[in-house]
One Martini backbone bead per residue (centre of mass of N, CA, C, O) as a GRO file, in nm:
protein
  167
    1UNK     BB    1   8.804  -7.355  25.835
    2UNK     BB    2   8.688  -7.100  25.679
    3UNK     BB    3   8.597  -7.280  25.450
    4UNK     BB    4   8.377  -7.446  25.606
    5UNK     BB    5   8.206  -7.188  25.669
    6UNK     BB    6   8.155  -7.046  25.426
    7UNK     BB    7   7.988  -7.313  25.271
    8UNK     BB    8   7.798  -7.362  25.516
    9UNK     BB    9   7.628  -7.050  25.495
   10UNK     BB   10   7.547  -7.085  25.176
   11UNK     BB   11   7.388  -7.388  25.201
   12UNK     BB   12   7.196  -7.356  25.457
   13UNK     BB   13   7.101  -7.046  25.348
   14UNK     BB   14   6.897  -6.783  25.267
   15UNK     BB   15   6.954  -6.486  25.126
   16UNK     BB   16   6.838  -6.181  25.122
   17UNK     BB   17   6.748  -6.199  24.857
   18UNK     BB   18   6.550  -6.400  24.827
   19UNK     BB   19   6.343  -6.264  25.060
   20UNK     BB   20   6.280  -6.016  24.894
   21UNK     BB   21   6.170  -6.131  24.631
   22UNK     BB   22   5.935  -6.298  24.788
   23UNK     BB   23   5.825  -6.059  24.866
   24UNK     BB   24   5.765  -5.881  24.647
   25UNK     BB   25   5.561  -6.088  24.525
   26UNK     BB   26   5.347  -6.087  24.745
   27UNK     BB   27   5.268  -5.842  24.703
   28UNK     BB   28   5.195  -5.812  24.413
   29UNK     BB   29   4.975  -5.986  24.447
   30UNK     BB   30   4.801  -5.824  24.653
   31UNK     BB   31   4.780  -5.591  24.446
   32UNK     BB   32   4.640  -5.735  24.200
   33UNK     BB   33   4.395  -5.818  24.377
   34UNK     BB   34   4.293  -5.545  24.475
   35UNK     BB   35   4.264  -5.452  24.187
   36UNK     BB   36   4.062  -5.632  24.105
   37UNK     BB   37   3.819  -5.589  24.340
   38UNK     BB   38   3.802  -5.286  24.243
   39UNK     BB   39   3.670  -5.340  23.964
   40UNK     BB   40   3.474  -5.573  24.055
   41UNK     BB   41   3.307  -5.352  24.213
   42UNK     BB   42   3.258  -5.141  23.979
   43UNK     BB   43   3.084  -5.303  23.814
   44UNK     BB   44   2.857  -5.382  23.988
   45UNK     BB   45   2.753  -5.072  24.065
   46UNK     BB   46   2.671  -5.012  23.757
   47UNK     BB   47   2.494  -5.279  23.728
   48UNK     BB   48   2.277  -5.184  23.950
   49UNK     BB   49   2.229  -4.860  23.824
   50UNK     BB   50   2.103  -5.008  23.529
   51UNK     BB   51   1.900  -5.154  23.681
   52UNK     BB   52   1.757  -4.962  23.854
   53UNK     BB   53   1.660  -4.789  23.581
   54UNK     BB   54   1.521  -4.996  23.474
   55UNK     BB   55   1.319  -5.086  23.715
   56UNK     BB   56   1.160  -4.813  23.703
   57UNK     BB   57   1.098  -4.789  23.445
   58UNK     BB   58   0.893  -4.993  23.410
   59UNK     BB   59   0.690  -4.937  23.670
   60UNK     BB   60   0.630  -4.699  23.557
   61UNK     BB   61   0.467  -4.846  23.329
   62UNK     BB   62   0.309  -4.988  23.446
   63UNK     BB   63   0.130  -4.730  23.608
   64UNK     BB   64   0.024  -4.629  23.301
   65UNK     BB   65  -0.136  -4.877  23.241
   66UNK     BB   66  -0.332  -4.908  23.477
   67UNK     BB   67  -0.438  -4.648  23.468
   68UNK     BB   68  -0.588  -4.707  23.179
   69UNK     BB   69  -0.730  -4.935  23.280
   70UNK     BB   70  -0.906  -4.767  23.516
   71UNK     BB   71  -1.037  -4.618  23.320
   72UNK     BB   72  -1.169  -4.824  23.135
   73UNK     BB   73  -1.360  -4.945  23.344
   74UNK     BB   74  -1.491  -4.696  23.421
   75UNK     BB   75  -1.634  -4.648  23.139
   76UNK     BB   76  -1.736  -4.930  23.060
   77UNK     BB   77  -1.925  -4.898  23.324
   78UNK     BB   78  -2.097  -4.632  23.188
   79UNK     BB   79  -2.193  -4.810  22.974
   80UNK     BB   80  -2.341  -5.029  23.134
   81UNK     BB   81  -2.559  -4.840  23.287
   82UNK     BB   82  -2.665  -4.695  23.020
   83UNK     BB   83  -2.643  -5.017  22.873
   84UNK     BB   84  -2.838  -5.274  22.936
   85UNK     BB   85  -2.806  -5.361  22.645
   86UNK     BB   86  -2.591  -5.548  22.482
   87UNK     BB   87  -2.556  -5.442  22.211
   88UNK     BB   88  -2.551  -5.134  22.270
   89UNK     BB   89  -2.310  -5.166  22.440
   90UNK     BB   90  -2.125  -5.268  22.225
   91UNK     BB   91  -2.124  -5.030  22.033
   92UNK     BB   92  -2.016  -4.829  22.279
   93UNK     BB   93  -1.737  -4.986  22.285
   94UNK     BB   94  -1.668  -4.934  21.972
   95UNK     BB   95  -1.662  -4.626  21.984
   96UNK     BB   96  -1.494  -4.550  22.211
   97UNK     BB   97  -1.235  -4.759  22.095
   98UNK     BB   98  -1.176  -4.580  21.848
   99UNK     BB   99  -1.152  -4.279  22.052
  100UNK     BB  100  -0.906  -4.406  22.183
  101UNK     BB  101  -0.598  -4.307  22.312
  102UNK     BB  102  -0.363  -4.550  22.232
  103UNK     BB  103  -0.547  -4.750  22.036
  104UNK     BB  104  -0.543  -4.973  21.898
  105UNK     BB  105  -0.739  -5.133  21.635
  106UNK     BB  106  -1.028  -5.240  21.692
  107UNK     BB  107  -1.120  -5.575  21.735
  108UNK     BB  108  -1.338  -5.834  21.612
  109UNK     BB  109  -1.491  -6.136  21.798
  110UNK     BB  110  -1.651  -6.364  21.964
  111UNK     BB  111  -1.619  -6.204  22.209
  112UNK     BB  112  -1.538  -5.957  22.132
  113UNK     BB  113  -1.269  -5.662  22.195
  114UNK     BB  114  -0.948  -5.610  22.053
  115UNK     BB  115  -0.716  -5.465  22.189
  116UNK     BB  116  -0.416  -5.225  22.267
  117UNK     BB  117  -0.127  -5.101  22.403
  118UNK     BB  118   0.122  -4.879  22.462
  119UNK     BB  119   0.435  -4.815  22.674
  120UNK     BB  120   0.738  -4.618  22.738
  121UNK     BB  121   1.011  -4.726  22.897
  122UNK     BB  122   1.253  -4.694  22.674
  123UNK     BB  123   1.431  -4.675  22.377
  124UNK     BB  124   1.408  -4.992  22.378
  125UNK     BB  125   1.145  -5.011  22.506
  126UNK     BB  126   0.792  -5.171  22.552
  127UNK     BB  127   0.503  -5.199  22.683
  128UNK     BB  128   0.245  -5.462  22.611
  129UNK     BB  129  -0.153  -5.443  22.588
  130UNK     BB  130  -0.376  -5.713  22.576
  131UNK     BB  131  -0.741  -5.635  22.524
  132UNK     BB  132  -1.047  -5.765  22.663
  133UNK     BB  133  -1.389  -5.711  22.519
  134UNK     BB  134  -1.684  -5.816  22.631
  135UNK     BB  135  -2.007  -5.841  22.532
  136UNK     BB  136  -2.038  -5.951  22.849
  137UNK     BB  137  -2.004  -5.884  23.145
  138UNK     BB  138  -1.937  -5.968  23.440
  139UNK     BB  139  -2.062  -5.991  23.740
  140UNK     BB  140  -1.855  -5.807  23.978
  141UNK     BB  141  -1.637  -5.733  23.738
  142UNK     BB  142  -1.491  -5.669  23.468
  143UNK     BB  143  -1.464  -5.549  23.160
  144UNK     BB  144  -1.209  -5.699  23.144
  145UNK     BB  145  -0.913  -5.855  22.985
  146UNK     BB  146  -0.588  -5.959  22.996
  147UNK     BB  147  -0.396  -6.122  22.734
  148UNK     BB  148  -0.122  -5.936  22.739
  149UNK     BB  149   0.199  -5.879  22.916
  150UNK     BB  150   0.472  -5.677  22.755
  151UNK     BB  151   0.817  -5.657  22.685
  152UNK     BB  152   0.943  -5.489  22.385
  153UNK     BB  153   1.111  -5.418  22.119
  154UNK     BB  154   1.094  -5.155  21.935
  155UNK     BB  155   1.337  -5.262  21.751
  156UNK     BB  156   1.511  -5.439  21.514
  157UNK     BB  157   1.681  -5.726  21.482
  158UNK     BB  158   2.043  -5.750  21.345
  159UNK     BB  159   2.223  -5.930  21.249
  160UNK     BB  160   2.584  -5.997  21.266
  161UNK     BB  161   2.764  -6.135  20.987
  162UNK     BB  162   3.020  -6.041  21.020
  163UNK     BB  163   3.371  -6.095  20.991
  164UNK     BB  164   3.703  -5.966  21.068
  165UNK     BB  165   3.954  -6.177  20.990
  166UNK     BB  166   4.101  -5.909  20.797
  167UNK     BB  167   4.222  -5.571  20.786
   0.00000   0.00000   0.00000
């Protein structure tokens, strides 16, 4: 009788090894799953600071090229109420943008002066702004026009065509 008490007990129920065991892995899991979830959050909110620096910079990039943008309109309007002649007016405003500092070397066109200027957003990046002066402004317009507000890497890109498949 001792004995089939003894064999009933073994096989019907599980013994506190196998739920200490049981309980162990699960623990372990939430462990692992906690440190993962703090993992990335950690990386996330790097990636939000880096991203916050890098608009931030932008921004700031932007407000430096309005300014000159400003500037510009504000002379190119004094040049304009000086020289009501179009033709005299179009030669103060190249001569005006050739002695622009920052002003990349006006180019001439059919419909009147082309030229550039950068800002530098960060080490890596420059805000890049192509302006068009006509030969003759509209009437309560700008003097200018913009061509392209464009972010451009500074470096050339040089692809890594190396594979080190065996070092």
């Amino acid at each position: 009788m001792k004995q089939k008490e003894k064999n009933k007990n073994t096989v019907s129920g599980m013994g506190i090894g196998t739920t200490s065991i049981l309980m162990i892995f699960v623990l372990l899991c939430l462990v692992v799953f906690a440190m993962l979830s703090l993992v990335n959050a950690n990386a996330d909110q790097k990636l939000s600071d880096r991203l916050a620096t890098r608009t931030k910079a932008y921004y700031s990039a932007c407000d430096k090229a309005e300014a000159l943008l400003e500037e510009l309109d504000m002379s190119l309007e004094i040049l304009y109420r000086d020289n009501p002649d179009a033709d005299s007016y179009y030669a103060e405003c190249l001569s005006y943008l050739d002695g622009a500092g920052g002003v990349a070397a006006p180019e001439e066109n059919m419909e009147g002066i082309h030229f550039s200027f950068s800002v530098i957003i960060n080490d890596e990046q420059h805000l890049s702004v192509e302006v068009s002066v006509p030969k003759r402004p509209k009437a309560g317009g700008h003097y200018y026009e913009v061509k392209a507000w464009q972010t451009k890497v500074r470096q050339t890109w040089e692809a890594d065509t190396k594979l080190p498949v065996f070092e």
